[in-house]
GROMACS .gro file of C-alpha atoms in nm:
model
  168
    1MET     CA    1   1.113   3.333  -2.874
    2THR     CA    2   1.457   3.206  -2.816
    3MET     CA    3   1.599   2.900  -3.009
    4ILE     CA    4   1.753   2.603  -2.831
    5SER     CA    5   2.117   2.594  -2.772
    6THR     CA    6   2.305   2.487  -3.101
    7ASP     CA    7   2.512   2.263  -2.877
    8HIS     CA    8   2.201   2.048  -2.803
    9VAL     CA    9   2.090   2.047  -3.150
   10ALA     CA   10   2.422   1.950  -3.293
   11ARG     CA   11   2.449   1.677  -3.026
   12VAL     CA   12   2.112   1.523  -3.134
   13GLN     CA   13   2.179   1.563  -3.496
   14ALA     CA   14   2.523   1.395  -3.441
   15ARG     CA   15   2.305   1.078  -3.344
   16VAL     CA   16   2.084   1.068  -3.661
   17GLY     CA   17   2.087   0.707  -3.777
   18GLU     CA   18   2.175   0.555  -3.440
   19ARG     CA   19   1.928   0.313  -3.273
   20LEU     CA   20   1.873   0.497  -2.940
   21TRP     CA   21   1.682   0.233  -2.749
   22LEU     CA   22   1.605  -0.148  -2.787
   23SER     CA   23   1.346  -0.269  -2.518
   24ASP     CA   24   1.350  -0.571  -2.316
   25TRP     CA   25   1.123  -0.847  -2.436
   26VAL     CA   26   0.782  -0.825  -2.303
   27CYS     CA   27   0.505  -1.100  -2.307
   28ILE     CA   28   0.169  -1.012  -2.445
   29GLU     CA   29  -0.056  -1.199  -2.215
   30GLN     CA   30  -0.451  -1.224  -2.246
   31SER     CA   31  -0.485  -1.002  -1.949
   32ARG     CA   32  -0.297  -0.719  -2.113
   33ILE     CA   33  -0.519  -0.787  -2.420
   34ASP     CA   34  -0.835  -0.775  -2.211
   35GLY     CA   35  -0.722  -0.467  -2.021
   36PHE     CA   36  -0.658  -0.280  -2.354
   37ALA     CA   37  -1.009  -0.402  -2.471
   38GLU     CA   38  -1.154  -0.247  -2.152
   39ALA     CA   39  -0.970   0.078  -2.178
   40THR     CA   40  -1.074   0.147  -2.540
   41GLY     CA   41  -1.411  -0.043  -2.577
   42ASP     CA   42  -1.273  -0.274  -2.831
   43HIS     CA   43  -1.417  -0.609  -2.750
   44TYR     CA   44  -1.385  -0.764  -3.091
   45TRP     CA   45  -1.385  -1.149  -3.021
   46LEU     CA   46  -1.058  -1.210  -3.226
   47HIS     CA   47  -0.884  -1.024  -2.922
   48THR     CA   48  -1.108  -1.114  -2.631
   49ASP     CA   49  -1.258  -1.444  -2.668
   50PRO     CA   50  -0.983  -1.714  -2.656
   51ASP     CA   51  -1.229  -2.009  -2.721
   52ARG     CA   52  -1.395  -1.851  -3.008
   53ALA     CA   53  -1.055  -1.751  -3.157
   54ARG     CA   54  -0.927  -2.095  -3.116
   55ARG     CA   55  -1.229  -2.250  -3.306
   56GLU     CA   56  -1.280  -1.982  -3.580
   57SER     CA   57  -0.970  -1.786  -3.645
   58PRO     CA   58  -0.708  -1.910  -3.888
   59LEU     CA   59  -0.459  -1.767  -3.630
   60GLY     CA   60  -0.552  -2.027  -3.391
   61GLY     CA   61  -0.620  -1.804  -3.082
   62THR     CA   62  -0.655  -1.433  -2.984
   63ILE     CA   63  -0.417  -1.176  -3.093
   64ALA     CA   64  -0.312  -0.815  -2.970
   65HIS     CA   65  -0.509  -0.519  -3.100
   66GLY     CA   66  -0.308  -0.340  -3.346
   67PHE     CA   67  -0.305  -0.029  -3.136
   68LEU     CA   68  -0.197  -0.231  -2.820
   69THR     CA   69   0.099  -0.305  -3.031
   70MET     CA   70   0.167   0.036  -3.117
   71SER     CA   71   0.125   0.138  -2.755
   72MET     CA   72   0.421  -0.052  -2.675
   73LEU     CA   73   0.652   0.219  -2.843
   74ALA     CA   74   0.538   0.473  -2.588
   75PRO     CA   75   0.781   0.369  -2.309
   76SER     CA   76   1.051   0.293  -2.554
   77CYS     CA   77   1.017   0.655  -2.705
   78LEU     CA   78   1.029   0.809  -2.363
   79HIS     CA   79   1.340   0.614  -2.260
   80ALA     CA   80   1.519   0.705  -2.587
   81LEU     CA   81   1.435   1.066  -2.565
   82LEU     CA   82   1.448   1.118  -2.187
   83ASP     CA   83   1.717   0.899  -2.059
   84VAL     CA   84   1.943   0.840  -2.387
   85LEU     CA   85   1.931   1.214  -2.528
   86GLY     CA   86   1.881   1.384  -2.185
   87ALA     CA   87   1.547   1.572  -2.280
   88ASP     CA   88   1.352   1.690  -1.986
   89GLU     CA   89   1.026   1.698  -2.162
   90VAL     CA   90   0.866   1.495  -2.454
   91LEU     CA   91   0.549   1.574  -2.643
   92ASN     CA   92   0.402   1.343  -2.912
   93TYR     CA   93   0.384   1.549  -3.225
   94GLY     CA   94   0.218   1.293  -3.458
   95VAL     CA   95   0.270   0.976  -3.653
   96GLU     CA   96   0.384   0.998  -4.025
   97SER     CA   97   0.329   0.645  -4.111
   98LEU     CA   98   0.253   0.318  -3.941
   99ARG     CA   99   0.224  -0.038  -4.102
  100PHE     CA  100   0.093  -0.352  -3.907
  101LEU     CA  101   0.306  -0.631  -4.087
  102ALA     CA  102   0.220  -0.929  -3.879
  103PRO     CA  103  -0.025  -1.021  -3.593
  104VAL     CA  104   0.096  -1.049  -3.229
  105ARG     CA  105  -0.049  -1.365  -3.089
  106CYS     CA  106  -0.144  -1.397  -2.742
  107GLY     CA  107   0.165  -1.535  -2.547
  108ALA     CA  108   0.407  -1.377  -2.791
  109ARG     CA  109   0.715  -1.173  -2.679
  110VAL     CA  110   0.781  -0.840  -2.841
  111ARG     CA  111   1.014  -0.559  -2.801
  112SER     CA  112   1.043  -0.227  -2.965
  113SER     CA  113   1.332  -0.047  -3.139
  114ILE     CA  114   1.378   0.330  -3.174
  115VAL     CA  115   1.609   0.477  -3.427
  116LEU     CA  116   1.667   0.850  -3.472
  117ARG     CA  117   1.570   0.947  -3.818
  118SER     CA  118   1.578   1.343  -3.794
  119ALA     CA  119   1.628   1.646  -3.559
  120VAL     CA  120   1.526   1.986  -3.643
  121ALA     CA  121   1.558   2.301  -3.410
  122LYS     CA  122   1.228   2.474  -3.321
  123PRO     CA  123   1.128   2.795  -3.139
  124GLY     CA  124   1.081   2.762  -2.777
  125GLU     CA  125   1.387   2.578  -2.711
  126ARG     CA  126   1.265   2.251  -2.835
  127VAL     CA  127   1.381   1.995  -3.104
  128LEU     CA  128   1.141   1.816  -3.350
  129VAL     CA  129   1.274   1.449  -3.357
  130GLY     CA  130   1.172   1.191  -3.624
  131LEU     CA  131   1.194   0.839  -3.502
  132ASP     CA  132   1.191   0.520  -3.698
  133CYS     CA  133   1.003   0.259  -3.488
  134SER     CA  134   0.938  -0.100  -3.498
  135VAL     CA  135   0.799  -0.373  -3.275
  136GLU     CA  136   0.962  -0.699  -3.340
  137ILE     CA  137   0.809  -1.039  -3.241
  138GLU     CA  138   1.041  -1.297  -3.078
  139GLY     CA  139   1.148  -1.571  -3.324
  140GLN     CA  140   0.980  -1.415  -3.628
  141GLU     CA  141   1.175  -1.232  -3.904
  142ARG     CA  142   0.881  -0.993  -3.992
  143PRO     CA  143   0.819  -0.723  -3.731
  144ALA     CA  144   0.464  -0.667  -3.600
  145LEU     CA  145   0.473  -0.312  -3.708
  146VAL     CA  146   0.703  -0.034  -3.844
  147GLY     CA  147   0.644   0.330  -3.852
  148GLN     CA  148   0.775   0.689  -3.828
  149SER     CA  149   0.687   0.921  -3.533
  150LEU     CA  150   0.745   1.290  -3.451
  151MET     CA  151   0.827   1.390  -3.100
  152LEU     CA  152   0.883   1.748  -2.984
  153ILE     CA  153   1.153   1.762  -2.702
  154HIS     CA  154   1.301   2.007  -2.477
  155PHE     CA  155   1.642   2.009  -2.301
  156PRO     CA  156   1.720   2.187  -1.969
  157ASN     CA  157   1.834   2.536  -2.037
  158GLN     CA  158   2.204   2.655  -2.022
  159ILE     CA  159   2.189   2.740  -1.639
  160GLY     CA  160   2.053   2.394  -1.554
  161VAL     CA  161   1.674   2.504  -1.480
  162SER     CA  162   1.441   2.260  -1.656
  163HIS     CA  163   1.141   2.352  -1.865
  164ALA     CA  164   0.898   2.212  -1.606
  165ALA     CA  165   1.058   2.426  -1.309
  166GLN     CA  166   1.046   2.740  -1.527
  167ALA     CA  167   0.673   2.686  -1.601
  168ALA     CA  168   0.600   2.634  -1.207
   0.00000   0.00000   0.00000
């Protein structure tokens, strides 16, 4: 197996510590929460019953599922690695840590931030990158979540043929 070009690795490693992506603000509406509940089967009333949540929850209304909040990181990771770093393939490799620090109330706006923590060359022309991720809540100091994820990325080879084209 060949190793990725040292130029690609050096270029990625030179960006360690840099924030690669800060998303636009996204409103977490009840329809998004309900859609997530439908997709996952998690219909807990704190997420899906606005009337009951208003009456019984100390939060005063419904909140986003923690994993819905975490899913807001997916497009930001893709933009950071595909658009900013120029990779042509991104695979989730795992989550090293994840902490939910504050609930996301229905109607709140959130945005995600992706910082490059590490980059290690791997066989098969890939780079394992560590990302420091967070989801911020507009107007709040404390983020909704913080975590560290791992992604395996591939760059186009030296002659400009992408990995996807080689596999075809």
